[in-house]
Short mmCIF file of C-alpha atoms and ligand atoms in Angstrom, two decimals:
data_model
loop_
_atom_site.label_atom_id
_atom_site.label_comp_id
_atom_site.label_asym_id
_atom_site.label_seq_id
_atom_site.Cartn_x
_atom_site.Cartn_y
_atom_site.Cartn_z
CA UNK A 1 0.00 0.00 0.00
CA UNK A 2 1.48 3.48 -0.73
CA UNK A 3 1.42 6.30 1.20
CA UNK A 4 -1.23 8.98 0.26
CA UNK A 5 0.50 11.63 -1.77
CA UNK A 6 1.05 14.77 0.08
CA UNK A 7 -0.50 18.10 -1.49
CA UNK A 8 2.18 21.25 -2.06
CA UNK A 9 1.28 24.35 -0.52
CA UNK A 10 1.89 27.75 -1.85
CA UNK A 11 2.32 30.96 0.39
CA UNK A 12 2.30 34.11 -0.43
CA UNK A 13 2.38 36.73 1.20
CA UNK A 14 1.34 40.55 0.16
CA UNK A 15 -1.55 40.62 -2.51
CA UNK A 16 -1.88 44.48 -2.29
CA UNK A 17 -5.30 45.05 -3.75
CA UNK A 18 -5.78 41.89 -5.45
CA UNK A 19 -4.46 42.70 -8.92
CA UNK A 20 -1.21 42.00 -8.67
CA UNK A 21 2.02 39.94 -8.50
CA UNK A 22 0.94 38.09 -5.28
CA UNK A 23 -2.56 37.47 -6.55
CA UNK A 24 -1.49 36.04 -9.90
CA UNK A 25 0.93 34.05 -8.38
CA UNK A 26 -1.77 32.69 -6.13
CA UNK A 27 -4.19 32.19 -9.27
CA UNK A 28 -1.32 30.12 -11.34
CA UNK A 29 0.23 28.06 -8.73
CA UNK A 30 -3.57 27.13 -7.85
CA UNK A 31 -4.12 26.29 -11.98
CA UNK A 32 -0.65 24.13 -11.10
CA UNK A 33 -2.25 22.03 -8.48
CA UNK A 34 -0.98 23.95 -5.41
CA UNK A 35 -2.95 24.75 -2.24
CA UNK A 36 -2.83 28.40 -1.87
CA UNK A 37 -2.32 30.20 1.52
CA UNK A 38 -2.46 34.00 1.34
CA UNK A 39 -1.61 36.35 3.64
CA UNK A 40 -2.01 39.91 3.37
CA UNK A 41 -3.00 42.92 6.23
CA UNK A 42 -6.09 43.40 3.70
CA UNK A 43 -8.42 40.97 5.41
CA UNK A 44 -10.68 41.64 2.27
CA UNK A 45 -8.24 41.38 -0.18
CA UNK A 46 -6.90 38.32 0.87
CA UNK A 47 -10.63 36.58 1.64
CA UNK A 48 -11.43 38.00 -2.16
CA UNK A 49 -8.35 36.72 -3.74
CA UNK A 50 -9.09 33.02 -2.15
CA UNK A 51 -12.62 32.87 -2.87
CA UNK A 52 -11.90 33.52 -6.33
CA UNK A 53 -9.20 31.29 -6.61
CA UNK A 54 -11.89 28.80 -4.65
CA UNK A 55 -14.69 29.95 -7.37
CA UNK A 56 -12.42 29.04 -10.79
CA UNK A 57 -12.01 25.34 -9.37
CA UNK A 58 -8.52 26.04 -7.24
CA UNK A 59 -8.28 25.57 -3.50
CA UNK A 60 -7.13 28.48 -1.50
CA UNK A 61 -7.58 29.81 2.02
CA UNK A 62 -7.14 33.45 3.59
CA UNK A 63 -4.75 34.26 6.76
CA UNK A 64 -4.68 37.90 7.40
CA UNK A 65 -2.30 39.39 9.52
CA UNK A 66 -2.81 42.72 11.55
CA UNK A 67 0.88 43.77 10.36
CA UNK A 68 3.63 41.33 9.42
CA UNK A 69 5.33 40.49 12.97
CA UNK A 70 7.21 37.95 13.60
CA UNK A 71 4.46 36.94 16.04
CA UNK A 72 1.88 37.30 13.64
CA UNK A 73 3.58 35.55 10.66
CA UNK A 74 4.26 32.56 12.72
CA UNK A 75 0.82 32.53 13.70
CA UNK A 76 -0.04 32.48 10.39
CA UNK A 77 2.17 29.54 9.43
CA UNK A 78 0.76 27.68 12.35
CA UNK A 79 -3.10 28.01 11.07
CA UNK A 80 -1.71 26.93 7.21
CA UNK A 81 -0.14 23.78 8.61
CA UNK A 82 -3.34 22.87 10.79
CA UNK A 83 -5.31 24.06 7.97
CA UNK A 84 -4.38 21.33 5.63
CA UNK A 85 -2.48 18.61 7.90
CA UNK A 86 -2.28 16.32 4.93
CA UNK A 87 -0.08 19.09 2.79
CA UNK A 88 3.31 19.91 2.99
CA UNK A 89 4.69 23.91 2.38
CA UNK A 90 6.72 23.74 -0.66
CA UNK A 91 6.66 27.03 -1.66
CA UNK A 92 6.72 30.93 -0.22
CA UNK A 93 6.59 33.81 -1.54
CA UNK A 94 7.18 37.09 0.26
CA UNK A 95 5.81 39.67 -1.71
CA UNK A 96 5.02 42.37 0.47
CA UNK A 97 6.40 45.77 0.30
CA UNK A 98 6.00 49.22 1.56
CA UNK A 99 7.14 51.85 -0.97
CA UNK A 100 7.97 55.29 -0.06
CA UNK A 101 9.02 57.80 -2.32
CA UNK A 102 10.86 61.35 -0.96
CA UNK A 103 13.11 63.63 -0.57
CA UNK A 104 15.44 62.22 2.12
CA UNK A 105 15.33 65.49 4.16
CA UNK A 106 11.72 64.89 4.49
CA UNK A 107 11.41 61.11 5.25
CA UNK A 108 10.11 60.76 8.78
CA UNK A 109 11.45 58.23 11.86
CA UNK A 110 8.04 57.03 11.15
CA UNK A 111 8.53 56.43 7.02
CA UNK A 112 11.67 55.13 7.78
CA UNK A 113 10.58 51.95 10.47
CA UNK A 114 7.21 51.58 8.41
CA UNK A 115 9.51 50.79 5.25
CA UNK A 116 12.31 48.72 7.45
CA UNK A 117 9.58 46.39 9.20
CA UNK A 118 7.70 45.55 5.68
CA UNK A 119 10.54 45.01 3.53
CA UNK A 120 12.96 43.81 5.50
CA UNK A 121 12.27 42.76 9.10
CA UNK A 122 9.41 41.09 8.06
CA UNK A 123 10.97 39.58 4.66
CA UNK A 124 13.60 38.13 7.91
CA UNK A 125 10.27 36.98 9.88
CA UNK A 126 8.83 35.46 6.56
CA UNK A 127 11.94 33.43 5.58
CA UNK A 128 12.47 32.03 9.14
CA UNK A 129 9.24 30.21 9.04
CA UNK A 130 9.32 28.98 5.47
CA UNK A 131 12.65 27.63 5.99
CA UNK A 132 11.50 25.35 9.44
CA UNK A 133 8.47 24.67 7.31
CA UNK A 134 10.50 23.23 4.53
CA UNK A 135 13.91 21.81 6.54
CA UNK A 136 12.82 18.59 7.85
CA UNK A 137 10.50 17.46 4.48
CA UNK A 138 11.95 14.75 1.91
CA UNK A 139 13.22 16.27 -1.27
CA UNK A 140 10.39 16.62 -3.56
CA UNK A 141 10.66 14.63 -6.76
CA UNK A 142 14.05 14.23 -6.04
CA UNK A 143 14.79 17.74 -6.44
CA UNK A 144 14.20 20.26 -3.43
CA UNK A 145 12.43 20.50 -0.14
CA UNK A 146 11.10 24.05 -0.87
CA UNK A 147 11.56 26.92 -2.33
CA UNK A 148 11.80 30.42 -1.33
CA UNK A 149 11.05 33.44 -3.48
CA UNK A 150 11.81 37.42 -2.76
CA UNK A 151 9.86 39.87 -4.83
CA UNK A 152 12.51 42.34 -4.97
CA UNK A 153 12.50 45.94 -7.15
CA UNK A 154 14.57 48.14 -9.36
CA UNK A 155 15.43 49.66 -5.72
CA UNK A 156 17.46 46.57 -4.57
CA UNK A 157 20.17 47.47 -6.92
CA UNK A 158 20.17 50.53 -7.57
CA UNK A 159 19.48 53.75 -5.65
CA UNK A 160 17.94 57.36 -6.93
CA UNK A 161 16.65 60.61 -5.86
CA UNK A 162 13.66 59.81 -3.56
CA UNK A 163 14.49 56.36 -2.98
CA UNK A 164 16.68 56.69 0.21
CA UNK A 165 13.85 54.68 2.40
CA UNK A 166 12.54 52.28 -0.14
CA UNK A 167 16.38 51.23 -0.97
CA UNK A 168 17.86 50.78 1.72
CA UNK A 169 15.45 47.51 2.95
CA UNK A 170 15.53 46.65 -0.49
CA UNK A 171 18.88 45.83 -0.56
CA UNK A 172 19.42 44.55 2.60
CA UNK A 173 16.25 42.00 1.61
CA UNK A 174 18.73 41.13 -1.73
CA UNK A 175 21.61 40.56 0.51
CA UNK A 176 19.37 38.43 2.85
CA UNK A 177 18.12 36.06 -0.19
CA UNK A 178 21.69 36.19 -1.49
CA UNK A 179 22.77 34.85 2.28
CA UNK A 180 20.01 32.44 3.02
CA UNK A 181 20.55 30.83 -0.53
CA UNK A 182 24.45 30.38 0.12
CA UNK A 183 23.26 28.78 3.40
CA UNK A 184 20.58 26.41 2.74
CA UNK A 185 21.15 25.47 -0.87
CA UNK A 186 23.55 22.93 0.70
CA UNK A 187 20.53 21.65 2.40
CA UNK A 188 18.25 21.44 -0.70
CA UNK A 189 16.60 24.51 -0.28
CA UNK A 190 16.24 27.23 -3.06
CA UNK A 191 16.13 30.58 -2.14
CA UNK A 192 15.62 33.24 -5.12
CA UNK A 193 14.98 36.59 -5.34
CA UNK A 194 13.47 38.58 -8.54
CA UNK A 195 14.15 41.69 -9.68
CA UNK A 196 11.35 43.58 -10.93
CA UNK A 197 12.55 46.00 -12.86
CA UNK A 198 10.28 47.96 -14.15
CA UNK A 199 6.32 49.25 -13.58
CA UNK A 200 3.53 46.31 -12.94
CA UNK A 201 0.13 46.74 -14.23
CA UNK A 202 -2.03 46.56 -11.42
CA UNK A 203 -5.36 48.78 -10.73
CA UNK A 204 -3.67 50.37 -8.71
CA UNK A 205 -0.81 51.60 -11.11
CA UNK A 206 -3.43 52.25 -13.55
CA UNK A 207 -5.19 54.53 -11.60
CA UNK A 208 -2.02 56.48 -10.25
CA UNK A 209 -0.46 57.01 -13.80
CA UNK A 210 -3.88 56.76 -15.76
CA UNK A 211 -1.84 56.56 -19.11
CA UNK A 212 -3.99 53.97 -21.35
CA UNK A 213 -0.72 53.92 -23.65
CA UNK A 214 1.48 52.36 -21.35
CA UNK A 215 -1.39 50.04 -20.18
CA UNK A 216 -2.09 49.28 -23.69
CA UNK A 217 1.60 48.24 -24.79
CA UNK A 218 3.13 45.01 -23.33
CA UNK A 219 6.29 46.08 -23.82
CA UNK A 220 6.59 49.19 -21.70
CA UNK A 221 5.25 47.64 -18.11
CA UNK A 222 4.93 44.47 -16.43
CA UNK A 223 1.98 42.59 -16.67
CA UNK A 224 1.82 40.24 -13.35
CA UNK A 225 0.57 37.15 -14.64
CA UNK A 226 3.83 36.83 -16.68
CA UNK A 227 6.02 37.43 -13.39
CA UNK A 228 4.21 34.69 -12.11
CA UNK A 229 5.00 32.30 -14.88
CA UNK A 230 8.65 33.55 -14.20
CA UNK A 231 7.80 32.08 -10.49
CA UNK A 232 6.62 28.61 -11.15
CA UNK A 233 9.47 28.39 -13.52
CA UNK A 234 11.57 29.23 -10.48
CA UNK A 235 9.88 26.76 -8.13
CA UNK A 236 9.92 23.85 -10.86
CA UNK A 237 13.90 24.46 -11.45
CA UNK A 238 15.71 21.03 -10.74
CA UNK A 239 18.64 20.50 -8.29
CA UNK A 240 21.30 20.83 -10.94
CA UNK A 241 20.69 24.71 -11.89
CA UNK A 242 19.00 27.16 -9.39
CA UNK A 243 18.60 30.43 -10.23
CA UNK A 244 19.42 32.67 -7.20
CA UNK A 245 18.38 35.73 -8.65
CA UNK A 246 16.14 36.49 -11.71
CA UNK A 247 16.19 40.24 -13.28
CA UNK A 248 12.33 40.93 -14.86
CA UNK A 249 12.26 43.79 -17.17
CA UNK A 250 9.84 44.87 -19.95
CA UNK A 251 11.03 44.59 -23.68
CA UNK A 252 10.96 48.48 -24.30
CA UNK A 253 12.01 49.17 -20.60
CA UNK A 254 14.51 52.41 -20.15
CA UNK A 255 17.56 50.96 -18.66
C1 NAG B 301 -9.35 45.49 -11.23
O1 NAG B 301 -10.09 46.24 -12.16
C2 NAG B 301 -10.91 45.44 -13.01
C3 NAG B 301 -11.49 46.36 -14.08
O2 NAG B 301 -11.97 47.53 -13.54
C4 NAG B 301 -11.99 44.79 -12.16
O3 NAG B 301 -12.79 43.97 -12.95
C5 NAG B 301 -11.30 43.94 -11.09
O4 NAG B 301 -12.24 43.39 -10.21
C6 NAG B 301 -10.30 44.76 -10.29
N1 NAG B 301 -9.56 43.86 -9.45
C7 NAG B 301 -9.47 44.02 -8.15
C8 NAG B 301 -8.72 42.99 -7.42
O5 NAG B 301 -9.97 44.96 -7.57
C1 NAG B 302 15.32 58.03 -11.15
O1 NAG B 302 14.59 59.18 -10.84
C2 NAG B 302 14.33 60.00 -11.96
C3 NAG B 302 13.67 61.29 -11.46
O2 NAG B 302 13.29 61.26 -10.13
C4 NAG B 302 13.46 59.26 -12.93
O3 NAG B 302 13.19 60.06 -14.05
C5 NAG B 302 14.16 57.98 -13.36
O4 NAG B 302 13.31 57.21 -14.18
C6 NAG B 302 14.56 57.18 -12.15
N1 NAG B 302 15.38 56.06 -12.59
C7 NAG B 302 15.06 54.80 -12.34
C8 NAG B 302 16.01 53.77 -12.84
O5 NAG B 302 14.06 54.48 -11.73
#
């Protein structure tokens, strides 16, 4: 008699509104056969995004969080693995950000730990638990125990004028996925982190630069579905080439 086969469970975490990276990552590892866990500080977003994802034949359950603390992230690990006892997490991805955009002499104490506690402390919160989730699993077709994806921007490689509190955690997220994938590669854990560099088309972008041109032409932004191909791609990678880091520009992008 053989053992039942153990589900994979995708998490993501950070779904914004609903129309972007983390929800179409949600929607295609769902169409892939993945249980989807999302986690978001929009409690409607994130019961929206599953119950559409539940809708279109997928299976996916919501697990806000108030903010992403350590305390609260590891509570919501805890409810995915009771959740669905008879899965195993195989894949996270931390997509949550906080942007802010100024003039360094006006960026606050308050802009500054806002931006530090979503993009990095809790990107270090968010990797801690994925990795116990995945360390103790067998390797997965032979391949991995887990994977761990970054959503990382333009501003983890490069700085500009109003970027001084959006960059900094940026990088120091990079240099974090760079450090966690030197360190638990060795045991059979991929850790990668994309660079998305360039605008996504979400509703929200739409409404804030409400240019039907760039909307219009695939080649000038990025559309999220296709950085969530770029994510199963990364989670489906085999043991003898992992990508650590992935660089996700449009065609017509101005470098
Ligand atoms: C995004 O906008 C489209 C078109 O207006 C709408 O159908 C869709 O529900 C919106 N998505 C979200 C998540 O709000
Ligand atoms: C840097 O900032 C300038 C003006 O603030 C902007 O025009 C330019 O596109 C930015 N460069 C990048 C790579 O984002």
């Amino acid at each position: 008699m053989s053992a039942a086969v153990r589900r994979s469970i995708l998490v993501v975490a950070g779904i914004g509104d609903g129309s972007g990276t983390g929800a179409s990552t949600a929607r295609l590892f769902a169409k892939n056969g993945y249980r989807v866990a999302v986690i978001s500080r929009s409690p409607e977003a994130t019961s929206k995004t599953a119950a559409e994802i539940n809708a279109a034949g997928g299976e996916a359950a919501a697990f806000p969080v108030a903010t992403y603390t350590h305390a609260e992230i590891n509570s919501a690990f805890n409810a995915i693995k009771n959740h669905w006892k008879d899965s195993d997490i195989r894949v996270s991805v931390f997509n949550a950000a906080a942007g802010v955009w100024k003039g360094f002499l006006d960026v606050t104490e308050e802009d500054l730990k806002n931006s530090l506690d979503t993009n990095l402390v809790a990107a270090f919160a968010f990797a801690r638990e994925s990795i116990l989730a995945f360390k103790d699993l067998p390797l997965l077709d032979g391949q991995k125990k887990g994977t761990l994806i970054f959503t990382g921007a333009t501003a983890a490689i490069r700085g500009n004028k109003t970027t001084s509190a959006f960059a900094a955690p940026k990088h120091a997220t990079r240099a974090l996925s760079q450090s966690l994938a030197k360190e638990f590669g060795p045991q059979d854990i991929h850790v990668a982190h994309a660079i998305i560099d360039g605008g996504i088309l979400t509703n929200l972008s739409k409404g804030r630069r409400n240019d039907p041109e760039w909307e219009k032409d695939s080649a000038k932004r990025l559309d999220p579905d296709s950085i969530a191909k770029s994510y199963l791609y990364l989670a489906g990678q085999d043991r003898s080439a992992w990508t650590w880091e992935l660089d996700l520009r449009p065609a017509h992008e101005n470098w």
